[in-house]
Amino acid sequence: MGWRYLKTMLNVALPKGRLGEKVYAMFEKAGFECPAIKENNRKLIFENEEVGVRYFWVKPSDVAIYVERGAADIGVAGKDILLEYAPDVYELLDLDIGKCRMAVAAKRGFRDDKQKTLRVATKFGKIASNYYNSIGRDIDIIHLNGSIEIAPILNLSDVIVDIVETGTTLKENNLEVIETIVPISARLIANKSSFKFKNELIEKIINDITSQTEAKK
Ligand code: PRP
């Protein structure tokens, strides 16, 4: 009876959606292909044992949790998530994709009455608090889970702190950006112990993807 050498598998958490497809294309180019992932089905885990890689599609905001707890060795998460949840992971690389910004927006013509506590609707409570702390403005955070743009329209809040990509959502809801807090893009992250124990594999990915992003510039 034969036995075979068990290859070290690299577990990669990809953000489900268009960004994740771009990320997969980068990994594929780096030599970590997994053709099955392109089949049109609803499976969430794909592996290519020959190459030694296993991909999972997870909700973009969950990638950092999988990586922090070691269910994935590496993954790709937005800087927004890394700032908001400060997961205990290594941030290895700016992938220069998924670019957008975290901004404060309000109804067109909004004037801030500095005598009053500012009501801020957001999914990003920590980013919002840190920002308003830094400028010494008192706020009341209203945590929402989506469709944040509705809040100022219904007078649930004065402003929102949210992601702006093309600006279309704001425009179509008669809102405008007041201030950009921080630019956002997708980052390659690693579990801290995986980075140590699967270092060669991870370094190979870093090097290859770095040259891909450099070539694009
Ligand atoms: C994000 C964000 C805005 C929109 C901005 O929402 O919250 O609503 O994208 O993009 P735009 O500037 O190109 O219009 P997302 O689609 O991630 O969903 P969400 O409502 O769950 O936040």
mmCIF file of C-alpha atoms and ligand atoms in Angstrom, residues 59-60 80 100-101 123-124 144-149 160-173, ligand 1:
data_model
loop_
_atom_site.group_PDB
_atom_site.id
_atom_site.type_symbol
_atom_site.label_atom_id
_atom_site.label_comp_id
_atom_site.label_asym_id
_atom_site.label_seq_id
_atom_site.Cartn_x
_atom_site.Cartn_y
_atom_site.Cartn_z
ATOM 1 C CA LYS A 59 -18.370 37.783 2.756
ATOM 2 C CA PRO A 60 -15.869 40.621 2.216
ATOM 3 C CA ASP A 80 -12.005 50.032 5.783
ATOM 4 C CA CYS A 100 -12.589 54.052 -2.921
ATOM 5 C CA ARG A 101 -12.620 56.438 0.035
ATOM 6 C CA LYS A 123 -21.513 51.087 9.591
ATOM 7 C CA PHE A 124 -18.038 52.258 10.629
ATOM 8 C CA LEU A 144 -26.788 51.087 10.620
ATOM 9 C CA ASN A 145 -26.043 48.005 8.534
ATOM 10 C CA GLY A 146 -26.627 49.299 5.023
ATOM 11 C CA SER A 147 -28.424 51.889 2.879
ATOM 12 C CA ILE A 148 -26.786 54.495 5.102
ATOM 13 C CA GLU A 149 -27.612 57.197 2.566
ATOM 14 C CA ILE A 160 -23.135 59.802 7.221
ATOM 15 C CA VAL A 161 -19.693 58.241 7.257
ATOM 16 C CA ASP A 162 -19.569 55.729 4.443
ATOM 17 C CA ILE A 163 -17.671 54.382 1.491
ATOM 18 C CA VAL A 164 -17.796 56.431 -1.686
ATOM 19 C CA GLU A 165 -16.617 54.830 -4.876
ATOM 20 C CA THR A 166 -18.075 56.478 -7.970
ATOM 21 C CA GLY A 167 -20.229 58.916 -5.985
ATOM 22 C CA THR A 168 -23.347 57.772 -7.821
ATOM 23 C CA THR A 169 -25.231 56.634 -4.721
ATOM 24 C CA LEU A 170 -24.709 60.034 -3.072
ATOM 25 C CA LYS A 171 -25.642 61.956 -6.207
ATOM 26 C CA GLU A 172 -28.821 60.006 -6.817
ATOM 27 C CA ASN A 173 -29.893 60.674 -3.247
HETATM 28 C C1 PRP B 1 -21.258 50.969 -0.747
HETATM 29 C C2 PRP B 1 -21.465 52.225 0.079
HETATM 30 C C3 PRP B 1 -22.324 53.071 -0.804
HETATM 31 C C4 PRP B 1 -21.906 52.656 -2.200
HETATM 32 C C5 PRP B 1 -20.992 53.699 -2.777
HETATM 33 O O1 PRP B 1 -22.334 50.156 -0.535
HETATM 34 O O2 PRP B 1 -22.068 51.921 1.320
HETATM 35 O O3 PRP B 1 -23.679 52.806 -0.584
HETATM 36 O O4 PRP B 1 -21.209 51.430 -2.089
HETATM 37 O O5 PRP B 1 -20.666 53.438 -4.114
HETATM 38 P P1 PRP B 1 -20.785 54.552 -5.236
HETATM 39 O O6 PRP B 1 -20.077 55.782 -4.740
HETATM 40 O O7 PRP B 1 -20.094 53.953 -6.419
HETATM 41 O O8 PRP B 1 -22.222 54.814 -5.510
HETATM 42 P P2 PRP B 1 -22.293 48.602 -0.840
HETATM 43 O O9 PRP B 1 -22.684 48.369 -2.250
HETATM 44 O O10 PRP B 1 -20.979 48.053 -0.429
HETATM 45 O O11 PRP B 1 -23.464 48.045 0.081
HETATM 46 P P3 PRP B 1 -24.038 48.435 1.518
HETATM 47 O O12 PRP B 1 -25.315 49.162 1.269
HETATM 48 O O13 PRP B 1 -24.229 47.106 2.178
HETATM 49 O O14 PRP B 1 -23.049 49.285 2.243
#
